[in-house]
Each structure stands twice: as C-alpha cells, then as structure tokens.
Coordinates of C-alpha atoms and ligand atoms in Angstrom, one line a residue:
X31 CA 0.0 0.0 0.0
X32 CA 1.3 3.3 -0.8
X33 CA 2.6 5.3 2.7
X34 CA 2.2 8.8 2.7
X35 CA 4.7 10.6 5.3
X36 CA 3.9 13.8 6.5
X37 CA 5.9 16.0 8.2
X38 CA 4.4 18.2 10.7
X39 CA 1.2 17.6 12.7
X40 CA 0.1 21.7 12.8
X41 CA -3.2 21.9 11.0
X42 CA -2.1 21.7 7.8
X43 CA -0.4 18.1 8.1
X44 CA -3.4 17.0 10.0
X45 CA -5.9 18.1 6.9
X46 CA -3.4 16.1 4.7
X47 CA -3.5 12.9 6.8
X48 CA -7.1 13.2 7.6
X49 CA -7.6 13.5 3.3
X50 CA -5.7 10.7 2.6
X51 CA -6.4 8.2 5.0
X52 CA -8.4 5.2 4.0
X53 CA -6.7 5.7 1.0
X54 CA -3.0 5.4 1.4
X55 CA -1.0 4.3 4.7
X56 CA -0.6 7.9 6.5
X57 CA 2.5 8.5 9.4
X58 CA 2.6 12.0 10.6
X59 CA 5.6 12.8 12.0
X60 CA 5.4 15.4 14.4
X61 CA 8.6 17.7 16.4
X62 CA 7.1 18.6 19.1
X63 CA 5.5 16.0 22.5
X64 CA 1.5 17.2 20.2
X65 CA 0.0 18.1 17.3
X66 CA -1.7 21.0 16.4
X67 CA 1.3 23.6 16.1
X68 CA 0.2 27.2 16.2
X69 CA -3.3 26.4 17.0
X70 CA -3.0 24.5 20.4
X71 CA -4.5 24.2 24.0
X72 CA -2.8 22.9 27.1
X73 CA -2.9 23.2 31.1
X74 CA -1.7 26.8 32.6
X75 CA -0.4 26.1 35.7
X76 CA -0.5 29.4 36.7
X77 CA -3.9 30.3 35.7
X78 CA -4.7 26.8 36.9
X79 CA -6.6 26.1 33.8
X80 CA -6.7 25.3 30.1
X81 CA -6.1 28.0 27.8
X82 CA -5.9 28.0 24.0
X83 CA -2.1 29.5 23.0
X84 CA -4.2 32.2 21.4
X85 CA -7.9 32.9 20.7
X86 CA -8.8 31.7 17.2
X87 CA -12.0 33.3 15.1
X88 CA -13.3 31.0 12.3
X89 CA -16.0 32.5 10.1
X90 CA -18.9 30.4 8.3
X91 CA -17.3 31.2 4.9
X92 CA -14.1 29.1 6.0
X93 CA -15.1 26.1 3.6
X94 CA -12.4 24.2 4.3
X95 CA -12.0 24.3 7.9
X96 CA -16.0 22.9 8.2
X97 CA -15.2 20.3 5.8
X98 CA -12.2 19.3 7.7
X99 CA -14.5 19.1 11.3
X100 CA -17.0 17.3 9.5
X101 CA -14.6 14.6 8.5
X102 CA -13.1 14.7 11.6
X103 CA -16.4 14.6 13.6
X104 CA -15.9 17.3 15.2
X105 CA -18.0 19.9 13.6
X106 CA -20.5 20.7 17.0
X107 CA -17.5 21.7 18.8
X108 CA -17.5 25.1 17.7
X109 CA -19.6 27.6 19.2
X110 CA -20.7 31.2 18.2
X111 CA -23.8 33.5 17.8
X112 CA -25.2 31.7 14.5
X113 CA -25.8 35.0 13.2
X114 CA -23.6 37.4 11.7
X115 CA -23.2 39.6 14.9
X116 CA -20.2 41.8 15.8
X117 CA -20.1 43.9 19.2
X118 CA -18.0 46.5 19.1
X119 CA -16.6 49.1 22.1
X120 CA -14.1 52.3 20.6
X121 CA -12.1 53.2 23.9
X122 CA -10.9 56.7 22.5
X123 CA -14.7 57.6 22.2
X124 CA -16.2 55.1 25.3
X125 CA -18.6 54.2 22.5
X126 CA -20.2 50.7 22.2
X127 CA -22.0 49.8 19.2
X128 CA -23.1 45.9 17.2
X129 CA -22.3 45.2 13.7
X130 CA -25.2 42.9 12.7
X131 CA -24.3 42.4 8.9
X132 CA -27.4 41.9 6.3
X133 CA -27.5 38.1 6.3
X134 CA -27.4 38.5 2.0
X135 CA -25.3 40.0 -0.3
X136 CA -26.8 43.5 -0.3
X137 CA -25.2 45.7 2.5
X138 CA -28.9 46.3 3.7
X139 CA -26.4 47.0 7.4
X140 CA -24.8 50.1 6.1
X141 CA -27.9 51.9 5.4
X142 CA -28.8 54.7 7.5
X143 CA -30.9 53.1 10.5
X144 CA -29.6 49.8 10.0
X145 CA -27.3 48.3 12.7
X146 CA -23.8 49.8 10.8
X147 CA -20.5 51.5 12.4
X148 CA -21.6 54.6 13.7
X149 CA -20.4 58.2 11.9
X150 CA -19.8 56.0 8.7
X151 CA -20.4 57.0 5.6
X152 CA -22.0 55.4 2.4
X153 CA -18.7 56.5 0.3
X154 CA -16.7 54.8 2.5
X155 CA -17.6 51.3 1.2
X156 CA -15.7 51.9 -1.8
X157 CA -13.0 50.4 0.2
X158 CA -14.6 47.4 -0.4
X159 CA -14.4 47.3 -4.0
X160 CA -10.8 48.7 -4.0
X161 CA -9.6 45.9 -2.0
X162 CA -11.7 42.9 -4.1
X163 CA -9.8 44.9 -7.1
X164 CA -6.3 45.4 -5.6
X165 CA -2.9 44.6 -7.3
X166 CA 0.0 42.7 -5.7
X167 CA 1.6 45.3 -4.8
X168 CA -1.1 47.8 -3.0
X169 CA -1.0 47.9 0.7
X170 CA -4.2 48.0 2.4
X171 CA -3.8 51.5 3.4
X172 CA -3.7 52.9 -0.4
X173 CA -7.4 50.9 -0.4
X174 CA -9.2 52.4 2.7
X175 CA -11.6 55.4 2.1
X176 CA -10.5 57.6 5.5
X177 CA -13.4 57.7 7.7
X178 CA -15.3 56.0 10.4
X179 CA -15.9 52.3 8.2
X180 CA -12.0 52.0 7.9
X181 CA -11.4 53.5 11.9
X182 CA -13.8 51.3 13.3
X183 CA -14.0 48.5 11.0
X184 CA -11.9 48.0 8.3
X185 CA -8.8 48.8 9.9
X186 CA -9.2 47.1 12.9
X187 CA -10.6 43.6 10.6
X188 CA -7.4 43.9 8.2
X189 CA -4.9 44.1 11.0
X190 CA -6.7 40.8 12.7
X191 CA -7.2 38.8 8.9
X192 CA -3.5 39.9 8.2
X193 CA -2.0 40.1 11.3
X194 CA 0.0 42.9 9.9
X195 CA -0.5 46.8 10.0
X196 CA -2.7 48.1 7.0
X197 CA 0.4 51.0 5.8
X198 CA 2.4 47.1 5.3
X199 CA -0.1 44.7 4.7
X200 CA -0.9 43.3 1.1
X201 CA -4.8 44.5 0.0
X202 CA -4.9 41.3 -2.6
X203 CA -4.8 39.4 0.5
X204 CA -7.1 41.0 2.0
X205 CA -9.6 41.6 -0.7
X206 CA -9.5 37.2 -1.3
X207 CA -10.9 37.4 2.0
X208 CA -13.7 39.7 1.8
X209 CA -14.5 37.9 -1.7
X210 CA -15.1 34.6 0.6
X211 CA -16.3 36.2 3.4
X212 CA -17.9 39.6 3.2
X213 CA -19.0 39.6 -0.3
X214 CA -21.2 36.5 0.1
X215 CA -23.3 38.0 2.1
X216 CA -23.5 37.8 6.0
X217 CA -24.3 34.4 6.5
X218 CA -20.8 33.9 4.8
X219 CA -19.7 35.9 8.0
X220 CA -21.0 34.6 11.3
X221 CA -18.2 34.1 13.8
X222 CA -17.5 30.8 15.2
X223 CA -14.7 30.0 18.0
X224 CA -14.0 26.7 19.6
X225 CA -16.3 25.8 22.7
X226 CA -13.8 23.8 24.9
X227 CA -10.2 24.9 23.1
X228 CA -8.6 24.8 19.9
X229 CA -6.9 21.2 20.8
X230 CA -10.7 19.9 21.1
X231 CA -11.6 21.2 18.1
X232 CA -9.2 20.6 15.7
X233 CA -6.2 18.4 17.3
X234 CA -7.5 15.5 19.5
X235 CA -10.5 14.6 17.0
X236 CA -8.0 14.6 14.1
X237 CA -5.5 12.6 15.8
X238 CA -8.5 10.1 17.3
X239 CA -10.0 9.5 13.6
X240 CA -6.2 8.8 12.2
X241 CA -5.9 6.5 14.9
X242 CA -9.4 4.5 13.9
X243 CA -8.0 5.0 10.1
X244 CA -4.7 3.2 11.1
X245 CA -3.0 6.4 10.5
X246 CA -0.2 6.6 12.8
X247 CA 1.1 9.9 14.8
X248 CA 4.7 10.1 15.8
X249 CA 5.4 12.9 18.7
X250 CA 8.6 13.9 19.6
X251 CA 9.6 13.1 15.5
X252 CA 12.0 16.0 14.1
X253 CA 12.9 15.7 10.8
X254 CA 16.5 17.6 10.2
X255 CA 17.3 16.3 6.1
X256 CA 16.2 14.8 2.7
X257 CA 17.8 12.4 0.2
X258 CA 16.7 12.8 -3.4
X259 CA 17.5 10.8 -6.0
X260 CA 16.4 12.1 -9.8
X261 CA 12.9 13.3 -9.5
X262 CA 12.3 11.8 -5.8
X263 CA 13.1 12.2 -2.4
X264 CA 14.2 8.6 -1.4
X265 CA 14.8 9.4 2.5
X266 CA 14.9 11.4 5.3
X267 CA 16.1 12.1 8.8
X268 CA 14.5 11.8 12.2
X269 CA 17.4 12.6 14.3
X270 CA 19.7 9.6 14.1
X271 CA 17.0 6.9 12.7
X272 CA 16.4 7.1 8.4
X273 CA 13.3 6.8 7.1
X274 CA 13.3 5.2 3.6
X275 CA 10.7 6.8 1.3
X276 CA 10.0 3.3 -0.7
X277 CA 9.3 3.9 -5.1
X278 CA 5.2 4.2 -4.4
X279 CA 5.3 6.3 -1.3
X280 CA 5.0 10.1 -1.0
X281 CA 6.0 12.8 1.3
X282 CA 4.4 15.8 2.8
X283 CA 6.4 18.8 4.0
X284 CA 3.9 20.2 6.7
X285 CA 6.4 21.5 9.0
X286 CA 6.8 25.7 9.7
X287 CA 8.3 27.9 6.3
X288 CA 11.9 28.2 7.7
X289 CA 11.8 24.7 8.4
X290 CA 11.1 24.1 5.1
X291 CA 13.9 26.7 3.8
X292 CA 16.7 24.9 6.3
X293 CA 15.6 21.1 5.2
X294 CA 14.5 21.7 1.6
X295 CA 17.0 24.5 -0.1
X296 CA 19.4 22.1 -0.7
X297 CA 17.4 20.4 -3.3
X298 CA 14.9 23.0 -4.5
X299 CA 17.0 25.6 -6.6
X300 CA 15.8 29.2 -5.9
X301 CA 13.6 27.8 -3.0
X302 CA 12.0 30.8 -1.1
X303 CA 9.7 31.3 1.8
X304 CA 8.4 33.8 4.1
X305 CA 11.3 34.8 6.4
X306 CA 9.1 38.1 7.4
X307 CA 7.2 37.5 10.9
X308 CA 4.2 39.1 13.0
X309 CA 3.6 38.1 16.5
X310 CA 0.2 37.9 18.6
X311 CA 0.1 38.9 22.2
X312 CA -2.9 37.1 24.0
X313 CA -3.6 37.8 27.5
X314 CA -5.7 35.6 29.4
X315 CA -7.3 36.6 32.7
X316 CA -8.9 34.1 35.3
X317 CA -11.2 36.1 37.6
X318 CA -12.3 34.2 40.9
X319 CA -15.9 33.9 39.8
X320 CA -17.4 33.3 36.5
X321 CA -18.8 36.7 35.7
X322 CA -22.4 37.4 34.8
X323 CA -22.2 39.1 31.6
X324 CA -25.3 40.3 29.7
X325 CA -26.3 41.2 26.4
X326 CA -24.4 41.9 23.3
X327 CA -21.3 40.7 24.5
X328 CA -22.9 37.6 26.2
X329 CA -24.9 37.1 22.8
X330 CA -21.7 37.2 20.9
X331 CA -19.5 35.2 23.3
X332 CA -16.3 37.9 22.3
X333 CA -16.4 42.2 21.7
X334 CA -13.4 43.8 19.2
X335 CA -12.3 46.6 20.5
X336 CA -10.7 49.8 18.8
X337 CA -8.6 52.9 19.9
X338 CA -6.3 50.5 22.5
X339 CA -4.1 48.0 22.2
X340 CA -7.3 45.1 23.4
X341 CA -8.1 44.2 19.9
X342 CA -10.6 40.9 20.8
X343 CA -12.1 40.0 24.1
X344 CA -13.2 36.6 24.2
X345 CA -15.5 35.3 27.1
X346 CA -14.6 31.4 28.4
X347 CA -15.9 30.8 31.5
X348 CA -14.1 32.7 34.3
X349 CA -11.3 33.6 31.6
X350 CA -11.4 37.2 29.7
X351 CA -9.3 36.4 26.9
X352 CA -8.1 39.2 25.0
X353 CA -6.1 39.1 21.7
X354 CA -3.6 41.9 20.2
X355 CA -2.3 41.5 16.4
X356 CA 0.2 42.2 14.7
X357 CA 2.0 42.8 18.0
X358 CA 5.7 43.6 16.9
X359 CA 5.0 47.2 17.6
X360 CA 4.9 46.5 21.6
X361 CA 8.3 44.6 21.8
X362 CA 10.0 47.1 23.7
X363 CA 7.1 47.6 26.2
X364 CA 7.5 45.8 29.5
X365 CA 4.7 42.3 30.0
X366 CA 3.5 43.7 33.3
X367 CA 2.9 46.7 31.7
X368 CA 1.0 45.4 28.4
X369 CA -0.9 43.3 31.5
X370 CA -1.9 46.2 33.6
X371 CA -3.0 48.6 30.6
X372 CA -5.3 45.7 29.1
X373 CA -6.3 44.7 31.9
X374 CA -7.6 48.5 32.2
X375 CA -9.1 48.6 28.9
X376 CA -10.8 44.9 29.8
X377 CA -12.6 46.7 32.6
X378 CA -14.2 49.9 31.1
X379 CA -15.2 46.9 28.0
X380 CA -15.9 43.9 29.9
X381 CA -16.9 45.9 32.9
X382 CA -20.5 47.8 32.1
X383 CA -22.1 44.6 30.7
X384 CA -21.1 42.3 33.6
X385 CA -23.3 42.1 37.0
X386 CA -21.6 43.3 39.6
X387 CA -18.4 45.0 37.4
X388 CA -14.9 43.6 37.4
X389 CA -12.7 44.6 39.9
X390 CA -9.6 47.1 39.8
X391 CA -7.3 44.6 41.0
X392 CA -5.8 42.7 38.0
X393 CA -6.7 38.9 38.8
X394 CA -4.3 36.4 37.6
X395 CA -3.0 36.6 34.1
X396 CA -0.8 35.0 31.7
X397 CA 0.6 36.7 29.0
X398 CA 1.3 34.5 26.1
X399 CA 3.5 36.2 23.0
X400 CA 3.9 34.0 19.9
X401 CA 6.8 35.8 18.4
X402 CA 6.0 34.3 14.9
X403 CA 2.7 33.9 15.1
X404 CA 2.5 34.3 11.1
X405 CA 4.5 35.2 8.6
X406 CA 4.0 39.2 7.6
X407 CA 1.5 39.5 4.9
X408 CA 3.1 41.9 3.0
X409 CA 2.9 42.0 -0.7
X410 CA 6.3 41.4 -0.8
X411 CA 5.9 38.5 1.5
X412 CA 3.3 37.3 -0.1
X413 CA 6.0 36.5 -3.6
X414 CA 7.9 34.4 -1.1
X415 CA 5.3 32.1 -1.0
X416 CA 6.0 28.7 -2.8
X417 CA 3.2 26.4 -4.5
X418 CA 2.4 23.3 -2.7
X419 CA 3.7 21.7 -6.1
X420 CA 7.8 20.9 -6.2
X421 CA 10.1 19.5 -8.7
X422 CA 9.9 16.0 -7.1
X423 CA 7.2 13.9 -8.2
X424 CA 6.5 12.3 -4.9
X425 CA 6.9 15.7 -2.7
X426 CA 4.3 18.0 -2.3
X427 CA 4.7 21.4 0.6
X428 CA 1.5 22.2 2.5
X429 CA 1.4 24.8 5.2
X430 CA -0.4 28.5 5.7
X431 CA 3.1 29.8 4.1
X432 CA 2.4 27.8 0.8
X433 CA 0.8 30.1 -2.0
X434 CA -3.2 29.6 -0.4
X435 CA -3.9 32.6 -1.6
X436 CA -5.0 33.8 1.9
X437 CA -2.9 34.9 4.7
X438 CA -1.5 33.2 7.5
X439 CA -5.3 31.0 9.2
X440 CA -6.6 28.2 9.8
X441 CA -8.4 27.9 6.8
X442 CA -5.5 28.3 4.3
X443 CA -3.7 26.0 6.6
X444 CA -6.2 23.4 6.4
X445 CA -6.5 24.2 2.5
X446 CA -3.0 23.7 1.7
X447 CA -2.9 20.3 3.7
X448 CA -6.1 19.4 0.7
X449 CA -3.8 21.3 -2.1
X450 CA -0.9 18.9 -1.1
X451 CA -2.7 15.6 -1.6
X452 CA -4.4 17.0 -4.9
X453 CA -1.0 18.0 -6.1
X454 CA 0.2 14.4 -5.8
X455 CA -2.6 13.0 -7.3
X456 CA -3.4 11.1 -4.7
X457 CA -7.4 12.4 -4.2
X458 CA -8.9 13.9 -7.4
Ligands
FAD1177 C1 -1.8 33.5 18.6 C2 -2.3 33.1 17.3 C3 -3.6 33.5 16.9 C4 -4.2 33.1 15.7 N1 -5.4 33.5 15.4 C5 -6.0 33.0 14.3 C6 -7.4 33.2 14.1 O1 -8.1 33.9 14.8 N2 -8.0 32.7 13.0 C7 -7.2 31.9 12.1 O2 -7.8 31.4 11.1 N3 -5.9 31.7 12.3 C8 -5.3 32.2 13.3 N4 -4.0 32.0 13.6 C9 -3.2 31.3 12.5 C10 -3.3 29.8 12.6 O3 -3.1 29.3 13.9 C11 -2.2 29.2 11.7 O4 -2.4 29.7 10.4 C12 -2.3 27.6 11.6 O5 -2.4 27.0 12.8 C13 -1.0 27.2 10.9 O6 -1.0 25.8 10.8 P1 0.2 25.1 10.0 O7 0.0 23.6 10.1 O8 0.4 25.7 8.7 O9 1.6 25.4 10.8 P2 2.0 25.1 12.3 O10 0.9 25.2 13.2 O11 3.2 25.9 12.6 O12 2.4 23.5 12.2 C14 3.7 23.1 11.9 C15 4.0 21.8 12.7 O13 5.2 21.3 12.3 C16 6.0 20.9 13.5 N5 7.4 20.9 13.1 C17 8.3 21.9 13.2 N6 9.5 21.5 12.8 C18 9.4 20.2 12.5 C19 10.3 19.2 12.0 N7 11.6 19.5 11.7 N8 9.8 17.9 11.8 C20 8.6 17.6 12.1 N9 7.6 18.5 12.6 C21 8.0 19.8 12.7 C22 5.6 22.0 14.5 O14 5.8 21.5 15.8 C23 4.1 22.2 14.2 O15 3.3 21.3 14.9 C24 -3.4 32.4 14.8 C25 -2.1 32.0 15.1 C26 -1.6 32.3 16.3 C27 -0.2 31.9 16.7

C-alpha cells in the first residue's frame, strides 16, 4: 500500500493525513510531545486552567475548515452566535456599538438606520471594492476610504485577517478574504470559536480519527534532512533513525516555512519562503468567579475593540481572553505593563455589561506572546510564497506559508494540507 509521510502535525499536516487516510498508509511525524502547532491548548499552571495558546476566530465562509470538522467529527465543537453579529466598544470615544451584517449580499447594514458602524459613511464602502480589485503590490492603506468604516472596521478587521499593519499589509490578501467572506453576504460571515479549546476542536478529534484510520502519529519526530534521487526524495532524517521513502510512497512537507527553507534548499533551486514575521500577544485573565455578563457581549460570546491596544475580548468561562495583532510594535514595552494597561481597557469593555463590574485589582494573568505567530502578509511576503507543487514527483509542501492565496489561518492551513494531496494526485 502506498505510505504517505507527512511531516508536521500543525493543521495543515493534519488536513493532509485526515484527506488521505483510508486511501494510502498515513505517518505523521510530528517535532514537538502534540499536534496542532500554532493552533493548540494545554494546562496553565499558573492560571490553573486550560487555555488556548491564542484565541482563534473561524467564520462560516471558511469552507475548508468545516469540511475538515466534519470529516473529523468534530463539527459541533465550535460555538458562536449563528448570526452574523459583531459587538463593538471604541475606547478613545467610550462608545459601544453591534455590527449585525445583512444576512445576503446587499449591505442592507450600512444603510442609515440599520445596525452599521456609527459616523460612517456610504462613500466609505468603496474600500470594499478597492480591496476585491487590488494589485500585488497595494497595501491596504492605499485601499481604505478615510473615515469612520476604515477607523472602526476596516482597519481594525485587516490588521486581525493579516496580522499585519494596514500601511504594510498586502490588500490582494485581504480583498480574497472579503471575496469569501464579506461579499457573500452575511451568513458567509458569522463568527465561530471553539467551545472547549482549539486542541478539542481541531487536534485530538484529528489525531482520534487517524488512529481508527490506522494512521499513525509520531510525537517527539524532528525531521532535520532529505535524500533525493532524480525526481524523488528517497529518504529522510529523524534525528539519528532514516526513514526510507520506498518507489510508491510520497512525502508531505507540513512543518513551519523556515523549516522548510533549512531542510529543503538544498534540493529545490531558488527555494523561497516567508522569512518576514508578526507576533500575537494574547492575555488571558482568570477572575475568581465566573462573571455574569449580559447582552451583546454575552450574545456574541467575544467584543473587538478599537482605539487600545485590546483588539478581541473573548469570554470562556471565568477567563477574559483578550487578543492583540500584529503585536511587533509593543516589543520594547514591559509584559506587566502590556498586562496592567489591558487589563484596564478589559474593565471599562468587559466591565459595564457584567453584573456586579470587574474589579480594579488585576486577577491572575498570563501573558502569552507568539513571536511568529505568522508570517507578515506583505505584498512582498506574499511572492515568497511557494506552491504546494515541487520538482519532485512524490513531494508535495503544504502549510499557511504555501501560495493559499489567503494569509496566514486556519483555513488556508487546512487548505494547503487538501492542495498537497491533490497535487500528488493522490485524491482527485
Ligand atoms: C496566537 C495566534 C492566533 C491566531 N489566530 C487565528 C485566528 O483567529 N484565525 C485563524 O484562522 N488563524 C489564526 N492563527 C493562525 C493559525 O493558527 C495558523 O495559520 C495555523 O495554525 C498554521 O498551521 P500550519 O499547520 O500551517 O503550521 P504550524 O501550526 O506551525 O504547524 C507546523 C507543525 O510542524 C511541526 N514541526 C516543526 N518543525 C518540524 C520538523 N523539523 N519535523 C517535524 N515537525 C516539525 C511543529 O511543531 C508544528 O506542529 C493564529 C495563530 C496564532 C499563533
């Protein structure tokens, strides 16, 4: 039977394996002691809890990812409004306000009177259009109509889709997602977040199903070389042991971009890959008691938040989540400080729509700061980007890096892991 490695067990090697199993033999060799890479839950011992590494928002356009649940079984775990509902607080103006998008194509929701971002203006969504119609090379910023749409909205959604700044960030990425999301209409847009943790979602269930599939999962498995012969790769390297690549078997390069550059340059001439990189700051809070929060924010489950640095506040329990992108431009600022300002800005959000307030006193937090939480999705970036198709016949890359044509998410991770089995022919 053909046998299908795969390196990496983020969730683009996990969408691979899940694809192919039941077709060929599938071994997923994975670095680290788990799967799910950038997308991963464990215990806190301080907080004395599980916590997600960062909050992840999936929206009902993200095709793949729902496919990938459903084959996986896991598609109830994710919770969300099930409408396409966005609270919103501005901090500079103490102003709250809820998005509730048309749930069709026509923007019925930035009408006068309907539920829209308050001082816009009709003009404004000309942004839209300019981003669907953006060139490689035009930043985000050279798209946005100034006004209250981009303050409020637009900015704040480009710097969380890209996770880079809107002067930087590359509009033809952003404009591929408002063509799947926005531009299909609202119900293309409802948020959805996982209910237990990322790993429940999307790790454990994709790990259990390989395991009924006969799939195998290797933890602790770095892979540090190839061997190629002619048009194949014939071997690699898991530390001291060598893994032979037998004439009807296939590999799958799954593991982080500069991974990929380190192991694979060797033998790909002119390889490139993002080696630009944004962080994510996430703060999670664990309050003594499981606040009693009402409304709009307890309708949504999470608020954005503008004029701070609190982007997203998610609600989990007794943990206030909150989520700041593209985060490279507070790496000189001190952690306790970032804590104690957010925690500030949690309050006057967090605070008004919760029986009983918050209290001054910063409860326990932990601040968690993936340094390359994804590549920077720069136009220039963006050409760095290789196709999940290489000169070997039986080596396809997958990853959010490959050419997906989105930026760095879940989706185009999970996407790229489907590209990568396509590529080698191995589903049609
Ligand atoms: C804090 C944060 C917040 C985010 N928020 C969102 C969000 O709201 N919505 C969204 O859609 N996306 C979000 N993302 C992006 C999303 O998490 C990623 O796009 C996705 O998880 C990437 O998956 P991947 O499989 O491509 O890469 P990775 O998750 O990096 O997986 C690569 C895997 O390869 C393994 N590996 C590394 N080296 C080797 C080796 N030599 N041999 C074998 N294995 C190796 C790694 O351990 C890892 O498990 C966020 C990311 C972060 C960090």
């Amino acid at each position: 039977m053909t046998h299908v490695h795969v390196i990496g067990g983020g969730l683009a090697g996990l969408s691979a394996a899940v694809e192919l199993t039941g077709r060929a033999r599938v071994t997923v060799y994975e670095a680290g002691p788990a799967c799910g890479g950038r997308a991963r839950s464990y215990f806190d011992r301080a907080l004395g809890t599980r916590i997600d590494n960062g909050n992840h928002l999936l929206l009902s356009a993200n095709d793949a990812a729902f496919r990938y649940l459903g084959l996986i079984g896991a598609e109830k775990s994710l919770k969300g409004p099930g409408k396409p509902v966005f609270p919103y607080f501005d901090l500079e103006a103490d102003l709250a306000w809820t998005l509730r998008l048309s749930r069709g194509r026509i923007p019925f929701w930035a009408l006068p009177g309907g539920a829209r971002v308050p001082g816009m203006r009709l003009k404004e969504l000309r942004s839209l259009f300019a981003l669907l119609g953006a060139r490689d090379e035009t930043t985000v910023a050279n798209c946005l109509v100034p006004g209250m749409l981009s303050r409020r909205l637009l900015e704040p959604f480009a710097v969380s889709a890209l996770n880079t700044d809107c002067e930087t960030g590359s509009a033809k990425l952003l404009g591929n997602v408002v063509r799947q999301s926005l531009a299909r209409g609202g119900m293309a847009c409802c948020p959805w977040y996982p209910e237990k943790g990322l790993s429940e979602s999307f790790v454990d269930p994709a790990v259990a199903h390989l395991s009924v599939m006969q799939g195998e999962v290797r933890h602790g498995a770095r892979v540090s070389g190839i061997e190629t012969r002619g048009a194949r790769v014939t071997a690699f390297a898991l530390g001291a042991e060598r893994i032979v690549v037998g004439s009807e078997d296939y590999v799958i390069f799954a593991a982080p971009g500069s991974v990929a550059g380190g192991v694979l340059s060797a033998h790909l001439s002119s390889f490139q890959v993002p080696d630009a990189f944004e962080s994510i700051i996430n703060v999670h809070f664990r309050l003594p008691f499981v606040p009693d929060i009402r409304g709009r924010v307890a309708e949504a489950g999470f608020v954005g938040v503008v004029g701070g640095i609190t982007e997203w506040v998610f609600v989990k329990g007794d943990v206030l989540s909150v989520t700041v992108s593209a985060a490279n431009r507070y790496a000189a600022r001190d952690n306790e400080e970032l804590k104690a300002m957010i925690w500030n800005e949690v309050r006057r959000v967090i605070g008004p729509v919760t029986v009983g307030g918050l209290p001054e006193a910063m409860p326990t937090a932990r601040l968690v700061w993936e340094k390359r939480a994804t590549f920077a999705a720069t136009p220039a970036q963006d050409r760095r980007r290789p196709d999940a198709k290489t000169r070997f016949e039986n080596l396809a890359l997958a990853g959010d890096w490959t050419q997906t044509g989105l930026p760095s998410t879940i989706e185009g991770a999970i996407r790229s892991g489907v590209a990568a089995a396509h590529t080698l022919g191995l589903v049609s």
